Each structure stands twice: as structure tokens, then as C-alpha cells.
Amino acid sequence: ADVEVIHWWTSGGEQAAVSVFAKEFDKTGDKWVDNAIALGETARAAIMQRALGGDPPDAAQFNPGRQYEELISAGLLLDLTPLAEKEGWDKFIRPAETVAPCKIDGKWWCVPVNIHMNNWAWASIPAFKKAGLEVPSTWDEYIADLPKLKDAGVIPFAIGGDGGGWQVSLMANQLILAQLGAANVEKIWKDKDLDLAGGPEVLKAFQTLKALGGYADPGSPNRSWSDTTSLVISGEAALQVMGDWAQGEFQVAGQKPGVDYACLLGPLLPDAKNVRIGGDIFVFFKQKDPDVERAQLSLASMMVNPQVQAMFNTAKGSAPIRDDVDLSLANDCMKKAIEVLKQPGAVVPDQNVWRNEAFATAQNAIFSDLIYNANTTPEAAQAQFVELLKNAE
Amino acid sequence: MTTTVATEQALTQRQLKARAGRRRLAGKLSAIIGTLPMMIVAIGVFVIGIIFTVVLSFTNSKLFPSFNFVGWRQYEILWATPRWQQSVINIWFYGFGHIALCLGLGFALAVAIDQRIRGEDAFRTVFLYPFALSAVITGLVWQLMLDPNWGFQAFVRSLGYTDFTFAPLANSNTALLGMVVASVWNGVGVTMAILLSGLRGVDEEIWKAARIDGIPTWRTYISIVVPMMRGAVATALVLLVVNVVRTFDIVIAMTGGGPGISTQMPATYVIDNINSRNVGHGMAAATCMLLPIAVLIIVQAVYRWRASRRGRTT
Amino acid sequence: MSAITASAGIEPSGPRPKQVTAARVGIYAFLLIAALFFLIPLIVMIMTSMKSMNEIRGGNIFALPTQPTFDYWVKAWSSACTGVACTGLAPGFFNSVKITLLSVPISIVIAMINGYALSFWRFRGAELMFAILVFGAFVPFQVLVYPIIFGLSRVGLFGTLPGIVIVHTIFGMPILTLLFRNFFSSLPVELFKAARVDGAGFWRIFFSVMLPMSVPIAIVAVILQVTGIWNDFIFGLVFAGRENMPMTVQLNNIVRTSTGTVEYSTNMAATVLTGAVPLIVYFVSGKWFVRGIAAGAVKG
Amino acid sequence: MATSVDIRDLSLNYGAVTVLDKLNLEVGRGEFIVLLGPSGCGKSTLLNCIAGLLDISAGQIFISGKNVTWDEPKDRGIGMVFQSYALYPQMSVEKNLSFGLRVAGFKKEEIDARVKHASEILQIQPLLKRRPVELSGGQRQRVAIGRALVRDVDVFLFDEPLSNLDAKLRSDLRVEIKRLHQRLKNTMIYVTHDQIEAMTLADRIAIMRNGVIQQFDTPHTIYNKPVNLFVAGFIGSPSMNFLNGQISNDGTFETGGVRIPLNGYGWEDGAVKTGAAVLGIRPEHVTVGAGAKALPFSADVDIELVEPMGADTIAWTRLGGHSVTFRAAAEIELHAGQKVTIGFDPARGSVFDAQSGDRI
Amino acid sequence: MATSVDIRDLSLNYGAVTVLDKLNLEVGRGEFIVLLGPSGCGKSTLLNCIAGLLDISAGQIFISGKNVTWDEPKDRGIGMVFQSYALYPQMSVEKNLSFGLRVAGFKKEEIDARVKHASEILQIQPLLKRRPVELSGGQRQRVAIGRALVRDVDVFLFDEPLSNLDAKLRSDLRVEIKRLHQRLKNTMIYVTHDQIEAMTLADRIAIMRNGVIQQFDTPHTIYNKPVNLFVAGFIGSPSMNFLNGQISNDGTFETGGVRIPLNGYGWEDGAVKTGAAVLGIRPEHVTVGAGAKALPFSADVDIELVEPMGADTIAWTRLGGHSVTFRAAAEIELHAGQKVTIGFDPARGSVFDAQSGDRI
Ligand SMILES: Nc1ncnc2c1ncn2[C@@H]1O[C@H](COP(=O)(O)OP(=O)(O)OP(=O)(O)O)[C@@H](O)[C@H]1O
Ligand SMILES: Nc1ncnc2c1ncn2[C@@H]1O[C@H](COP(=O)(O)OP(=O)(O)OP(=O)(O)O)[C@@H](O)[C@H]1O
Ligand SMILES: [Mg+2]
Ligand SMILES: [Mg+2]
């Protein structure tokens, strides 16, 4: 049967990755009906509105967390538990932070397809060379390099402000994580610890963000992450903090890690103890046609298939959701990540798991205002952040 | 057409009245059927939609409407949120800029075109065509033109003025200006067209009288003609205000609301909240957006109703 | 407008000597500069769509293409990727045509009937209906999307071609009704009375008398609706259903997609192609727009 | 004479404004009635009520004996000709004429026959294929009449059909309408505020003011025996001279020191009235020059202004402090500043009560 | 009398269309000139040329002896009153009057004095604070005149200032304009197509047709001695009766078997003409009844149609195959179908050459 899938994977690397799913699925005799809608917010809004209208797609992409909680409670989603139990998803999907968003109260509602590590820094080796510098290995080194990079005519700090400022938010999260560590991060976003959120460590992170903002280029405010990455790829910019999906862009551009670019995990820490992970999941909407349901389950099963996982994640630049994957194709950066992933307690989940999308939208606004509005002080932004957290549900 | 009279008069007054009532209804029935779509839309979509909006603004609805009433809480949060405050400031600034420029430039263009110039059709078409392009396309092309690396700034720098800086969208203080430029580019043509038809509607004898009085052309426009074009200005104004209130696409296409939150608008706030499944809050913002308009419309409706009491045919 | 002093000796006779006045030059200068301001973005779009990426990178967007090429147009039309499918804009184009061809006449005829009824068949509550409609014009679309989704799915039209046509009709209604109402109110009421005496009813008067007279304002309405509907993105995305996705959805995917680096050429080619239909409508019928608008917009 | 249109206690309000107030009007079959009155007095409103184009507030309307109060316009047996003619602009003359018949579902042959008949009567056969924009004002008017004609109605309603035309065409078409009426013998109700039209066309004139009919009588009676000051002043151009004064017991009218004996005046109820009154005398009933001395009243006056009108001359003068105009043949030499003797027979004048304005 | 406006060989074309063709007109100081002619004959065009509102194609215009051909309207010493009055709608009457002066930079006291003076003359002091919408037609017209008055101009131009008004107001204002002229003694050029206005107001009338002045003379001459058929037919209402016929050698006019002796007719150059000719006789020069027999020509005719006009009656009849109207006093009883004797004195008529239409 035809299975219509809505996703927002439209950039180069993403296209390659999603094509893996589509090709593999078509081989099973069913048909992947692709419905790509650029931009996550737009795509999710379309999914939700179609769900409300009683005409949901057969499968849809989300980020793990609370984005689809209403769909579950409204009973719109296909229960994947029988399939998961049959295939033993519990046993091979790891870490626990990846399982949690999909397995709620003992029932599986979605399929995680990849693990993204958000806290990477991507550095252009030629750009640093141009300024007569080595790629820094610590954050302090980098901060010291900023003025020199600027003098050399390189954009010292690459960041983009599109989509309401999620890139800035990602950056800010890193800075806060670096200040507080994994446990405290959970206290803030999960338990709404306002004292901590209003404390000096967080303020330090805000101050750093503001300072970094001064080294961004004028083209930054409404730039997409991939445009920003391409600045690093071309060597116009020195360093970008972005999730591992940026890796795909370097690959498409034919660049080699260690030669053309460097991947630095946990850029704020001397050695990476924590990784913040996110990823993508797919939900399946209940459909009347049993044949479609069969095809949906077949697609779900295929998505966690080790071979498919290997091909998909290689193309996407993300980590597979299972260990027993042939990672011979993975490059050095990827391997580095998977090592860290294995360490217990290393994983910090994305805040999406605790707070809803509305919170994220509001938080993005605060961070991007801080970085792009010269008049906004770190203190003011922190106050807004505390207020937001107080009202969050 | 002459009818037998006896039977007619044999009918009682009441029978006649009943028959007349039926006939009159039959006459109006098609009118009611004809306007059924309008009534369905007016009541079924707009009234229900607005009631829905207002009611939900007092709930903490997420994705699905829920009737978990939370009083004024959404409004309290709303007005404490800097992004919303900024949006409200922005829409006034942007709205004022957009409307003033559209009216001003539109009027200037209309006046210029009104001077019996050559190639009038060509000029009109050129001024009007951007309206054919969506806000998304407008935003894209202007984003490109104003991009410091590709656009106007780069062009001037390539001419040798390497210090030239013109990148309004990159600066949170000027981004709104960049948006006004693009939206004026898109919308001024229609304003011009409306004002031009208004100008053409002014009695030619007024012009002659002014010339005989020795009033300079510009003075005639300002002191005499403009005050006479109230209808055209009103229409243009309504269209402009509608566009301003709904401003959304061009923000998304040009700046995404940035840098920071410097080009956020109420509509983007509402829609972001609805899309991020915070419907109750979004509806509170929407209700706030509708309020000033509602006041305006009610004033206008009372005025109309007064006038319509004076005149009704059939 | 021009002051001419008859220099001594010349006896004024016949036509006033023509002089190129500063004011006249100023007007043309103003118009030409304005025309440039309005044309540049279009020129930039077209030029950019005909340059290679290297050229764009090397020069600036105002430079003429050194080796103009239509490759990107072909690519945008037939092979640009949006997600898995690499079919370009072509499939969406026909969906847009379908939606536009259906929605424009239906929305206009309904608005025309509204304007006609509001002008000649005033009934109790008609003015109120109209006030509500005008108010509706100010409501952000997206606020109303929710109730409409519920309504349409209730009657089974959500995600179908009739569904999207209904949505366009709803959202076109306020402004179009306003235009038609103003237009019909400016017609002599005697015409209506004469037709009533002739025995014609609501529909007969509409079709035989009013419809043929409303050509100028209908042209304005057609232009407005073609533009609005063709350019629509949000409604198409939500209401049209996957088979009927309009071109703008693919445009959005193309321009928001970057294969490594942003391919401005393809973006611009796609943009120009998407904008082509309403642009042509404007360039062909723009002069009727100004004439027609006088019929419906100027009367308050 | 059978009654054709009978209006009983007709009232019409627009909201709180009463435009027509308990109006009664009975029109005989074949009569040519003119509704005359100043702008805004309710003439068009009355016509629209008769046609069924306005919903009345109270009262009844009978046409040809049938109560049509609640009937649709098309069922009343009326045809209407509007000031703007209201021809359907996009239809040819032929289509304009046949529209009503086509709506009513007549057979093609019948329609053709009627259109042919009407266009012959109105002499518009050569125009049948043209559209209204291609017609002159007079031709348009004929088509508008034809539209009523083909429908074979009992009553024709005209709402100022000539007031858009220039003077010359107006007087030509006036005669044409009169001839048409003589030929068709339908009932015609004709609204105008042009008194020449009213005087020349009407069998009877209804003079309206503020929604009330002031006088409904033949043109001759209205001209010579107006029932009140309003009618007297409204009819006649230049208008009747009014002298405010007092009637003393001996039946002499006194104004500004001038005494005018009212001997021979036909008092309304035969008895002489006294007290404050207004004496009205038409300009053409004032004689100038030699003959004036012989009349019951004469006086010497100065001419203030002279208006030569070609066929005759209007002169302005003062009598007892009131401005008085008189009409003299063009042959009589008159010029401003001249001293002349004028005279008139008060028996040809009208006397009105100063308070009520009614004729006494 | 000094010349006030002098137009020499004025031509005006719109593209290929010649609207005015080598037109000459000399107007004396203080004269009241009326331009009269059918619609589209170029009256407004001529007025606009004088005012400087249109660029002429050839010729010269002198006002008060100064060549103003190339002058701006405001520098020509003219004021103009338009058909629509063209008052500035959003300004008060006072502003309307003073706007031109303020723009010209007059002192406040001077402006006030002039406005006061003009408003006194026109009796509009109580209206100074109102806006044009709050004025009646007559008041608006006075304001429009006032606007010319404050500018203290030599020449007033009026373009059909009364044609938007109803009959009663029109005749009142006509008198008012006449009085104003008597008082101000400015030169006035007045365009109309209403001949009553022309006859009553003008010192001299210029009758125009197709951009050419046909006759320029006093109303009396134009009425009684029209230079050609066009002027004869254009002036007079009801219009002159025309009989087509032949003049035989003995000076008898024959038409359709009716012979009319032309004894006593004042031939243009004193000599009797013969051949095809048109005899014109005004309706008021036709006598009916007893007196008719005594006239040089009389005949028995049937009355076809009667139009009572109040003061007098117009009757339509036929003579020698031609339709003939005559005017009779209202007292004379006339009705359609009646046989009457009519008569007239051909010496009071006009005879025109059948070919050229010129008076002979
Ligand atoms: N639709 C309406 N609403 C309120 N009042 C109206 C309406 N139509 C007419 N009137 C009022 O009714 C009165 C009579 O109007 P009507 O049109 O019958 O006058 P009329 O005698 O035909 O005048 P005219 O000679 O100017 O045509 C006027 O005072 C007018 O203001
Ligand atoms: N702008 C123009 N272009 C071409 N022809 C014109 C223009 N204005 C006027 N005419 C023509 O010039 C002729 C004279 O027009 P004008 O307005 O002077 O007539 P008029 O005597 O004032 O008529 P009316 O009594 O109708 O006002 C007309 O035949 C008219 O068609
Ligand atoms: Mg009327
Ligand atoms: Mg004219």
C-alpha cells in the first residue's frame, strides 16, 4: 500500500538520508509517498492541522519530546507496542533517553530513527590557518582566537538566526550545560528550578552568548543553519556550533574530517563528558485500511532495521539508535560520538523532552533577542528566561 | 392583466394578507438563498470563528480545544512577554510606516501620472505589477537585495566605496525599515491605482476654478483635491489596514521575525503559538489583535445603521 | 503651470509657446526613478535565475549575466528536488491551475451575488452580515483555520479540491463583497426597478441585467483573486490534500532547501516561474485594473 | 368614467419620517394625471408605491378594481418610465422591449408581434438592433415607453421622463407623449416638477407638498382658482404677485396705502371676508398703458427692471411696497425707470386668508 | 463704448477637429453678452479660451486693451462662474471667497474688506461660516459669483450657471444676475442654451453654431430679424412656423395651394426676391378668431392639438400642408377638432432663401 510520509528533510544531506528510507521501503513492495514540507514548524503545523481535519498522513516526522503528546492522548496514533515487543525494540534501542520519548507508560507510540548530538563545533581548518592559528581544542582558546580571526577577515563565529532563533537557542543550551553540568540542566528545565535559572552560572552563559554575538557577521540574523554551515565549508567562517546533521553538508561538499574541517564534541569542555542528544522519530497515524496499517508497521520495522539504520545514519550524519550496526562507513567524527554515547550518564536529553514546543518558541525568542539586539542585556534576558520558566507548563 | 374583480373582493382581508405574505416571502426567498453562502460564511466562519477565538483565549487549550478555563491568565502572560510587547510596538511602527509611505508615495505617483504624461499605461503597469507577486516572493527578493554579501551594499562596495554600509535587515534597529521598503514596493501600486481613480473623479471645473483663482497646482492638490477624495482614501486605507493587521508572510520570508525579535508581529506571535500547540495563548493574542478593529467596526456599523434607517428600498 | 513672460516686441498670438519646464522634467524624473525602483527586483530575479552560481558568487546581483542560461529554469521546472521527489515545479503548476480555475469564478460569482443582494435586496440583518464580513477581513487567516478545519472535516471536504475552493471563497469574500457592493450601489436603482416592473426576480435580474454590467469591476476581482489564490501557500498546504498541493508548496521546498550551498539561480528561477502567471495577468490586464477600480473602490 | 387607480389612505414612512400621509387619489380610466410638486414632496415615492416598488406602511391600492396592495409590480398591470430611462445597457432595443415578455414566458411569435406593434407606434423600427448608448435622448425615451407598451398594461407611470433633456427636445417630446395618450387612451400618471409639462399634458393635476395633495383638479381650475397660497405661488411663471394687506368691512383691500376694491370677486362661500389677507394677481392679468385706466383698479408705478422674452416682456415694479411683475406684449416699449400706469380687475385675482393661506 | 474683450481670428482644434474657426468677437465695456447655441457648438470652448483655460490654436485675445493671449488665467482680469459652481467643498464660504486672495499673498485686512464687500453685495454675510453642502443652489451660485467678485475683475464669465437648478430658482436667479449687472456694470459674458435666459439678460446675444457665430445683435433684432433659418428656428418657443414655398414675380408667396401676399415685407435690400423661399411667422403673430379676418392674410383651419399653458394657450394646426402653431390668450376657448380662422401680417414674418437659408 501507499504510505504517505510527511517530513521536513529537504536539505542536501537530509534528502540523501530520507531517500534511503524511501528506496528501501519501495523494495518491500509498498510505496513511500513522499510529502516533504520545508521547515519543521511548517511541517508540524501541517501534520497537526491534517490530523485535526481527520485526514492525517500515514507517517510523520517529529522531534522526540512533547511535540506529539496530544496526538497520543487523543488516540490518533497507531500503537506500535505489538511490533516492538515482537521485534524486541527494548533490547537493542539505546540509550534510555532515546527510548523514553517513544515508550510512554509501557506503550510504544513512535519509532526513533536516529540520535543527533547537538553539541558539536564544526571548525574550518583553512580558516584558522588563514589567521595563522591552529584549530583550538578548548573553548577558552577559541575565545582568545576570536579577535585574530576577525582581523584576518574571517567570520570568527558562524551562527544563523532563522526560524525564530533555534540555532541561537541551541548555542545557549550548550553554554548553560557547560556552566552547570548535566544534573543541574535537568533541574532547570525539568524541575523549573528558578533559583538556579536566575543564578550566576546561567548569567555567565548569557554573557558569553552576548559576547559571541559580537563576532557574528551581518548576514547572520535570518540565515539558515545550512547556509551558515556552507560558510564554514567554504572557509569564510571559522567555527559553527551545530548538531551532527551539519556533518551531512560537509560530506555532500566532499570534505574530509581532519583535513578540511574539524569536529569538536562538547566544544565547551576540555574533554567531552556530556552529549546533548536529540533526534528524529516517526509516528504513525491510525488509518482505516488494514492494508495501510500493515504497510505502516512494515515501514516502522524497516526503520529500525540495522542495515537501513547504517545507511540512513551515514547519510544523515547522525548516530544509529542501536549498537549492532555496521559502522564501517562512519567517519571519525561519528565514531568519536558513539564512544561518548556509550559512557553511562553522559547523555543529556534535549529540553524538548521536558518542555513543550511553545516553551521552545518563546525561549528561542529570548536568546535570539539577546544576541541580535544590542539593547538587550544578559541580565534582562535572564530575567525573561526565569519568567518564562515560571509560567511554563 | 385585467382580472375578474368579484372573487378578489370576496376574499377576506386576512386571506389577502396571508397570500401577500407568502408572495412577499417568495420574492425575498431567492434573495435569501442567493446570500446563503454569505450568511454561512459570516455566521458559520467569522462569527463562530471569532467566538471560538475569544472563548479559547480564556482556556489553556493546547492542540485540541479544551474548556479548561483559566481566566485572564493567558492575557497576563501575554502582556508580560517581551516578544509580544515588541510585536505590538512593531505593528504600530510598521503599520504607520507602511500606510504613510503607501499613501504618500502612492499619492505622489498618482499625481505624477495624472499630469497627462506619455506612456501612462506603461508606468501604471510597472507600479502595479509587484502586487501580483506574493509576500513570500517579495520577501525573498528583497532579502536578497538587502543582503550585505550579495545585494545593494556589495554592489556599491564593488564600485569602490568599500566602507559603504547598507544592510538594514542585519541590524535590529533598522530591520523593520527594510521590511517597510519591501512591503511598500509590493503594495503601493494598488494604493496608487485607487487614488488615481479618485483624482480622476474630481470635477474638472474645480480645477478650472482653482486656475482662475491663481492657485498653484501643488496647492490645489493639497488644499482642494485631497480633501475631496475621501472615498478613495478610505478604500485605500481599509485595504492597507487589513494588510498591516495580517502581516505575516513577508516577515517569515524576509526576516523570520529577526534579528532577534525585532521584526516580530502580532500575527506571527499568534501563529507561532497556534503552531506550537499553545492554542489558548495564541487565541488570547488574536483577541487582543481584534479588539482595536472591533471598536472601529462597531463605530462604523452604528454609523451605517443610523444611515440605513433613513434609507431602505423594496 | 508655466510662467511665460512675453518678451517685448513679440505680439502674443496663437498657441502659447511650449517650454520644457522644470516641473515637467521633475515629474518624468520622479516617474522614471520610481519605475526603476519597481523594476529592479524583477530584473534582479530574472538575471539571477540566468547566472551560474559561480557568477553570482563572483559578482553582485545587479551585474548582467555574462553567459545567460535557462538551465536553471529547466531545472526548477522539471528536476529540482523537494524531499525524495525531484520533479521540479511542474506537477504543482497544474494543481495551481486547477485550484485557481475553480476558485476564481466561484468566489467571484458568490461575492457578486452578495454585493448585488446587499445593494438591491436589503433585508433585515443584511447590513449586519456585511459588517461581520468586513470585520472578517481583518482577522488573521490562521486564527480561522481551526474552525474551518473542523467544519470541513465534518462534511468530508477536508483535504479535497472542493475543500480548498471553499476556503478560497471564504477568504476572498470580504474584500470582493465590498468591491461589488460599492459597484452595484453606484448603479442607478431605476434599472433594478425597471426590471422588477418587467417581472424579473432575484436571479433573472442578476443574470440578465446586473452580471453583464459588472464587467469592469469583475476584471478587478479576477485580478485580485488570481493573484491571491495563485500565491497562496498556507491554505493549499492544509486544505488541498496531497494530490492537489499547489506550486507554492514546492516553491517553498525548493527555496528553503539547500544542497550544501544555496542555489540562488534555481531559487530565483523557481520564484520567477511561480510568479509568472499572476505577473502575466497583470501585464496584460493592468490597465483595466485602474479603470475598473474606479467603479468599485472610490465610492466610500 | 370607471376608476382605474384608486389609492386609499396610503401612508409611507421611512423610519420615523412620514413621507406620505393618508393620501387618497382616484384616477379615472384613460385619464392623464400629473403629479406636480417641489423636489422632495413625495411624488416619486407615491409612484413607486403604486408600482409596488416600495412597501407601503398603511392603506390600500386598487388598480382596475383589483386590490393590488400586496402584489408584485409585474402583476399590477402597470408600466413605468423612469427619468434616467433605465434601459438595460447591454441589451439591444429589441431585447429591452421584449425582456419583460421573455421573463413572463411568452411565445416567440407573440413577443415578435408585440415588439413590432410597439415599435411601429413609437416609430423606432430602424433602431431595434441598436443598443441604448447608440440612441439619442429622445429615442431612448421612446424605447422606455415601448417597454411599458409591449406589456400591454392599463396604467402608465412616468417619473420625470423629460427632465434630463434640453429645452427643445423636451417640448417636442411633450407633444409626442400627449399624442400617444390621445391614441392609446391608457391611464397615465405622470410625475414632474415642471409646470409647463403639467399644464399642457394633464387632464387633472395633483399638486403635492410634503406628502399631501393640496389640490387635484383640471389645469384651468388650478391656474385660475388655486385653493391656497402654496398652489397659487407654485403654478405660473413668472409667479403670481402677492400683496399682503387687510380687507376692511366694506370689502376694500388695503396694502401699503393702496386701496383696491374687491367688488365682483367671487368669494368662496359668497360672503365678504374681512381681516388680514393676501391678494394674488397673475402678471398677465395686469394691464399696462392706455387700457389700464379703465380697469377697476389702476395706479401709476415706476418700472424697475424689464425682461424681454421675445414674444412678450416681463416688467418689475412696486405697488404698495410689494414687488409686482406684469407681462406685456413685446410691442409695448418698456424700459427701466419709466413711469407707467398699470391696472387690473381684482375679480380675476385670488384672495387668501393671511393665517391659513387658504383661498377665501 | 470702450472695448473690453476683443477676440481676433480665434481658432481652436482638438487634433483634427476644428471647434472654433477664425472667430471674431468684440465686447464693449460693461456689456452683458450671452453666447447662445445648441449643445456642442463650442460655447464653453470659447469661454475657456477667453479665460485662458485652453491653449488656442491661432488668433489673439485682448482684454481691456491688453493682449492676454499667452497670459495665465489669473492674470487676465477675469472671473468665472461654472455650471457646477465648483466651490471648494471642504472650505467655508469665507474661505472659498478668500482662498485666491490668500494664495496671491494679500494682506489680511485687505482680504477681509473685500470679502465683506462682496458678501454685502451678494447678501451672503450670514452664510460666511457655512460649507457649500449646507447651502441651497441659489446661495451656492452667489458664492460662486462672489469668488469672482472679490478678485475685482473686469470681466465675468458665466458657463451655464443656472442649468442645474429647477425652474423656479432659475427664474429668480436670472433676475438677480441682471440686477447685479446693473449695479456692478462689469463686462459679462454668459453662456447658456436657454433662450429665455439669453433674451432676458443680454444686451447683445451671439448665436453660435458649429463654432461659428451666426448673428451677434440685440435680443430684439435677433428675435424679430433673424439673419437665417437656423437663428430663426433656434430662438422662440414654441418655435417659428416655417412654410416652404415659392415667391412669384408679383411678390406673392405660395405654399401648398395657399397664397400669401408679401406686401409690406421689408426686403433686405429693398427689392422683391422670387423663387424658392421659406416664410417664417412666429406663433404669437398669428391671430385667431374675429381679428384674424382683418389681417392681410387669413385662412380657416382645424385645430389638431391644444396645449394650455396657464397664461396662454398653444394650438397646433395645419396650413398648406405645414404644421402651424399659434399662441392665443388663455381666455379664448380652443379645443382639438375645432374649426377656426387664423390670420397674420406677413410683414411681421421673415422670408429666407430656401437654398442658403439666409434672410432675404
Ligand atoms: N430611501 C429613503 N430613505 C429616507 N428618506 C427618503 C428615501 N427616499 C426618499 N426619501 C425622502 O422622502 C421624501 C420624498 O422623496 P421623493 O423621492 O418621493 O421626492 P420627489 O417628490 O420625487 O422629489 P424629486 O422631484 O426631487 O424627484 C424626500 O424628503 C426624501 O428625502
Ligand atoms: N477635450 C476634447 N477633445 C475633443 N473634442 C472636444 C473636447 N472638448 C470638447 N470637444 C468638442 O468640442 C465641441 C464644443 O464643445 P463645448 O463644450 O464647447 O460645447 P458647448 O457649446 O459648451 O456645449 P454644451 O451646451 O453641451 O455645454 C464639441 O463638439 C465637443 O465634442
Ligand atoms: Mg422624484
Ligand atoms: Mg458647455
Coordinates of C-alpha atoms and ligand atoms in Angstrom, one line a residue, chain B residues 204 208, chain D residues 166, chain E residues 12-15 17-20 35-48 54 83 159-160 163 191-193 208 210-211, ligand 2:
Chain B
E204 CA -12.8 69.3 -13.9
K208 CA -10.5 75.4 -13.7
Chain D
D166 CA -32.7 70.0 -23.2
Chain E
L12 CA -9.1 76.1 -31.7
N13 CA -8.7 72.5 -32.8
Y14 CA -8.8 69.3 -30.9
G15 CA -6.5 67.2 -33.1
V17 CA -11.4 68.6 -35.2
T18 CA -11.9 72.3 -35.5
V19 CA -14.1 73.5 -32.7
L20 CA -13.7 77.2 -33.3
L35 CA -23.4 83.2 -26.0
L36 CA -26.3 81.0 -27.1
G37 CA -26.3 77.9 -29.2
P38 CA -27.1 74.2 -29.3
S39 CA -25.1 71.8 -27.2
G40 CA -21.7 71.1 -28.6
C41 CA -21.5 74.3 -30.7
G42 CA -18.4 75.5 -28.8
K43 CA -19.7 77.9 -26.3
S44 CA -17.8 76.5 -23.4
T45 CA -14.8 76.2 -25.5
L46 CA -14.9 79.8 -26.4
L47 CA -15.3 80.8 -22.8
N48 CA -12.4 78.7 -21.7
L54 CA -7.5 76.2 -23.1
Q83 CA -22.3 75.3 -14.1
D159 CA -20.8 79.0 -18.1
E160 CA -24.4 77.9 -17.8
S163 CA -28.8 75.0 -15.8
V191 CA -23.0 81.0 -21.8
T192 CA -26.4 79.3 -22.0
H193 CA -28.5 77.2 -24.2
M208 CA -23.3 80.2 -32.3
N210 CA -20.6 74.7 -35.1
G211 CA -18.1 77.1 -33.7
Ligands
LIG2 N1 -11.3 67.5 -24.9 C1 -11.9 67.5 -26.1 N2 -11.4 66.7 -27.1 C2 -12.1 66.7 -28.3 N3 -13.2 67.3 -28.6 C3 -13.7 68.1 -27.6 C4 -13.1 68.2 -26.3 N4 -13.9 69.0 -25.5 C5 -14.9 69.4 -26.3 N5 -14.8 68.9 -27.5 C6 -15.7 69.1 -28.7 O1 -15.8 70.4 -28.9 C7 -17.1 70.8 -29.3 C8 -17.5 72.0 -28.4 O2 -17.6 71.7 -27.1 P1 -18.2 72.7 -26.0 O3 -18.0 72.1 -24.7 O4 -17.5 74.0 -26.2 O5 -19.7 72.8 -26.4 P2 -20.8 73.7 -25.6 O6 -21.3 74.6 -26.7 O7 -20.3 74.2 -24.4 O8 -21.9 72.6 -25.3 P3 -22.9 72.4 -24.1 O9 -24.0 73.3 -24.3 O10 -23.3 71.0 -24.2 O11 -22.0 72.7 -22.9 C9 -18.0 69.6 -29.0 O12 -18.3 69.1 -30.3 C10 -17.1 68.7 -28.3 O13 -17.4 67.4 -28.7

